[in-house]
Amino acid sequence: MKFSQLSKVVGGQVLQLSADRPVEALLIDSRKPVISQGAIFFALAGPRHNGHDYLEELYQAGVRQLVIQKGFNLDPALFPQANILTVENTLRALQSLVSYHRSLFTIPVVGITGSNGKTIVKEWLQSALSQKYVVCANPKSYNSQVGVPLSVWGLQPRHEVGVFEAGISERKEMAHLEKMIQPTVGIFTNIGSAHAEGFVSQEEKVREKLRLFRNTETLVYCADHVVVREEIQKAYPEKKHLSWSLNGAGKCGYRLLKKSTDSCEVQLTDRSVISLPFGHEASIENALHVVTCLLHWGFHPTEIQQAVKHLKAPSMRLELKRGSHDNYLIDDTYNNDLLGLEIALDHLVQLHQKETKRVILSDIAQSGLSDEALYQEVAKMLASRGLHDFIAVGPSIVAHQSVFKGFNAQFFQSTTQLLEHFDPHQWQSSLILIKGARKFGFERVVRSLEAKVHGTRLELDLDVMAENLNFYRSKLTGNTKMMVMVKAFAYGSGNLEVAQLLQYHQVDYLGVAFPDEGVELRENGIHLPIMVMNSHPDAFEALIKHGLEPEIFEFSQLKAFGQYLQAQQKEAKIHLKIDTGMHRLGFVPEELPEVIALLKSYPQMRVQGIFSHFVGADEAEFNDFSHEQANRFQQAVKVLKNSLQINPIAYLCNSAGIIRFPEYHFDMVRLGIGLHGIEVSGIAPEAVKLPAKLKTFISQIKHISAQETVGYSRRGKVKKPTTIATIAIGYADGFLRALGNGKCRVKINGEEVPIIGNICMDMAMVDLGSLKAEVGDEVIIFDDRERLLALAEQANTIPYELLSLISSRVKRVYYQQ
Ligand SMILES: *Cc1c(COP(=O)(O)O)cnc(C)c1O
């Protein structure tokens, strides 16, 4: 959709139209803007945070489309290049846009609501359905008035099923969520008591939530909840009811055959038996919603068994971290409701790393109970598991501290107070569950209790990486798309973390070198389109299975893939590589007639992209050749388009090309090294920053007399007595041997000191001279662009090689605001 069409869908008046851009990325958070041509900011006016306060800042950052609320005085002259729409209510406008977007899809969509378990049911159902379908779902628990629109906006033509949860905090909200989700199948998880959320009775609360299913055909719920059952039957007698029950009350009669603390067996209506990997009642209930839904979808019980086998109760997927003071930490800083707390406490009790168990918890969210009853429940849960030491954070739990008589508890109003006043020495050798609702920011607590990371590590600042991305995006105009190359472990930075970041920032494509790299991304939840540069016939099956798009560069590969698709009766997207002068991979222009003939005989192959690669886009010296390459490329694209009657994505520029050849951006560009803070063309070196810092530490310090030498082959000669430090990084870590014997300097305690002698496999030695240092001190190999470029020069190579050679045994540590 274009900006000019927006008011037809959401109402309002166009205050200014500078260029009719597409409406693609929805922005509501001024702190993390996605800068792209298609980005559009909806200025929401919340109680604490008013989006209108950030309009100028966002405009400066490059956002060019704004939706603002009527009555807000804005001077269009301050936003000369912006498109601006004024509406009655920006939240409603956002929601209308998303309702419209949803109505473009005819796929089945599951809507999930109820008091507890929504997020778990959503995640489980998503994971089970993903075994057969391409699923779109809310990220995390984006289930609110603003979370739902952002989630549903993610629906794309390639999706086959949608799974969205909806949560409300006030009356009347569900009607808005319903318009956006438009579920065809509904799951009602369960209902808490009435007090919270401002309802008079449980019945009323169920009725409000049931508005989500106004136009839904099929309803899934547990008939053992009497109020839920009666209200649903009253509200929607005409719909298809898949009510399940463990005691004969519903249409789908299940039986619980066996149950232990961590598993159970359930007999389904057709007498087949499935086993679930947990014994907790709430988890069984959540799982049976999923099972019922899958049966409705036509999954065979053996397939269901396959799918549920891998389900994990929420706390089970939590990572156990090493804390300081001999503690272990269970990091559960994602949400805190009663069910989640109970599961996490069970998990804590079952772990055996330490006998002493402790808990840090925040206020509990959305329980459906009165606060008094809620915290009594919490006290009961803790006491019954023998958990007596805990720290509680939040105004609500502090207000009810009297219910925790007999506990060894400390109470704090806020996370900041806890961090200021709690002395971590008090808690030693224990296993600590850290369980907090998101808004309490318990990551800070985890960080303060974590053992400091020792050892050789590559620290990566993901916020810096996002800024670099935005810099390159700001260079694009019109509808130019962005592919980011995440080959070779994303240039050493970690393919998964980088791909997740890029997915969050909605780049258009990822590029990898080999099929395995693409498969790994898919298996870890990356759903962006992925282009694969080197595919061998052995990998065709994996490519198809995971929706990866191969680069086709050579005749035997072209034929083999065509024959494979023909035999399998499948279709696939491909990217044709044109060799315009690199002479590495690709078809040369003379080969195109034959390529065209083959493509015509294999219509299963659809040309999604045509691309080529510059030989020297970073150097002015090769300007003439770059123009020549661009010419050859444009010719090839024209020939292919005309003879095949196709309209593929044409793309040519790498990072340097983005900066130096805006005239050759075509339909898409390919960002690589620029994301990692190296602007190779040298035109805007300061515009990007290095996200990576390579660090190690001192293992030993020695005093050496003048007759001695240091390291292998006696290469490290000292002229006068000196002090040396052995550091824990060697060429097997990617600290190239070529950098030894004084070729490079590392930074210790703020000073630069030279490497002495040969670099060994796992270690190297440094001449400290008069510098004071101790065992354990940090050693910086590089922490900014200048140091990295200097190292590359000293090793007679380029930064690409240094970054991609940092070996996998070097721990990657990520930082993000
Ligand atoms: C690696 C690679 C890129 C990225 O190049 P940078 O110089 O890192 O921007 C682009 N295209 C192809 C084909 C590549 O192999």
mmCIF file of N, CA and C and ligand atoms in Angstrom, residues 485 487 491 533 577 584 611 613 654-656 670-674 800, ligand 1:
data_model
loop_
_atom_site.group_PDB
_atom_site.id
_atom_site.type_symbol
_atom_site.label_atom_id
_atom_site.label_comp_id
_atom_site.label_asym_id
_atom_site.label_seq_id
_atom_site.Cartn_x
_atom_site.Cartn_y
_atom_site.Cartn_z
ATOM 1 N N MET A 485 24.309 -10.070 4.235
ATOM 2 C CA MET A 485 25.060 -11.311 4.156
ATOM 3 C C MET A 485 25.422 -11.748 5.573
ATOM 4 N N LYS A 487 26.818 -14.866 6.024
ATOM 5 C CA LYS A 487 27.674 -16.031 5.787
ATOM 6 C C LYS A 487 28.822 -16.029 6.785
ATOM 7 N N TYR A 491 30.282 -13.077 9.532
ATOM 8 C CA TYR A 491 31.603 -12.439 9.593
ATOM 9 C C TYR A 491 32.214 -12.601 10.991
ATOM 10 N N MET A 533 24.408 -19.151 -1.514
ATOM 11 C CA MET A 533 25.305 -18.953 -2.651
ATOM 12 C C MET A 533 25.825 -20.245 -3.294
ATOM 13 N N LYS A 577 23.085 -15.924 -10.958
ATOM 14 C CA LYS A 577 24.304 -15.139 -10.765
ATOM 15 C C LYS A 577 24.918 -14.867 -12.130
ATOM 16 N N ARG A 584 34.416 -15.601 -10.889
ATOM 17 C CA ARG A 584 34.384 -16.545 -9.771
ATOM 18 C C ARG A 584 33.207 -17.479 -10.025
ATOM 19 N N PHE A 611 21.609 -11.349 -9.955
ATOM 20 C CA PHE A 611 22.600 -10.495 -9.308
ATOM 21 C C PHE A 611 24.002 -10.743 -9.826
ATOM 22 N N HIS A 613 28.395 -9.308 -8.801
ATOM 23 C CA HIS A 613 29.213 -8.842 -7.684
ATOM 24 C C HIS A 613 30.344 -7.972 -8.204
ATOM 25 N N ASN A 654 27.494 -4.337 -3.111
ATOM 26 C CA ASN A 654 27.904 -4.759 -1.770
ATOM 27 C C ASN A 654 28.025 -3.510 -0.899
ATOM 28 N N SER A 655 28.607 -3.639 0.292
ATOM 29 C CA SER A 655 28.662 -2.493 1.216
ATOM 30 C C SER A 655 29.290 -1.276 0.550
ATOM 31 N N ALA A 656 30.435 -1.475 -0.085
ATOM 32 C CA ALA A 656 31.122 -0.338 -0.696
ATOM 33 C C ALA A 656 30.277 0.247 -1.818
ATOM 34 N N ARG A 670 23.257 -5.526 -1.171
ATOM 35 C CA ARG A 670 23.741 -6.601 -0.291
ATOM 36 C C ARG A 670 24.755 -6.049 0.684
ATOM 37 N N LEU A 671 24.322 -5.918 1.919
ATOM 38 C CA LEU A 671 25.219 -5.371 2.941
ATOM 39 C C LEU A 671 26.029 -6.492 3.572
ATOM 40 N N GLY A 672 27.313 -6.253 3.764
ATOM 41 C CA GLY A 672 28.172 -7.251 4.417
ATOM 42 C C GLY A 672 28.989 -6.586 5.498
ATOM 43 N N ILE A 673 30.230 -6.294 5.184
ATOM 44 C CA ILE A 673 31.195 -5.797 6.165
ATOM 45 C C ILE A 673 30.739 -4.508 6.855
ATOM 46 N N GLY A 674 29.912 -3.721 6.153
ATOM 47 C CA GLY A 674 29.486 -2.441 6.730
ATOM 48 C C GLY A 674 28.734 -2.618 8.039
ATOM 49 N N TYR A 800 38.155 -8.284 6.876
ATOM 50 C CA TYR A 800 37.255 -9.411 6.636
ATOM 51 C C TYR A 800 37.886 -10.707 7.148
HETATM 52 C C1 LIG B 1 30.198 -11.463 0.966
HETATM 53 C C2 LIG B 1 29.475 -10.978 -0.165
HETATM 54 C C3 LIG B 1 28.889 -9.696 -0.157
HETATM 55 C C4 LIG B 1 29.111 -8.688 0.920
HETATM 56 O O1 LIG B 1 30.263 -7.949 0.625
HETATM 57 P P1 LIG B 1 30.798 -6.801 1.595
HETATM 58 O O2 LIG B 1 32.002 -6.281 0.904
HETATM 59 O O3 LIG B 1 31.117 -7.448 2.875
HETATM 60 O O4 LIG B 1 29.710 -5.816 1.701
HETATM 61 C C5 LIG B 1 28.094 -9.351 -1.230
HETATM 62 N N1 LIG B 1 27.883 -10.200 -2.246
HETATM 63 C C6 LIG B 1 28.461 -11.408 -2.319
HETATM 64 C C7 LIG B 1 28.197 -12.283 -3.494
HETATM 65 C C8 LIG B 1 29.282 -11.845 -1.285
HETATM 66 O O5 LIG B 1 29.856 -13.033 -1.348
#
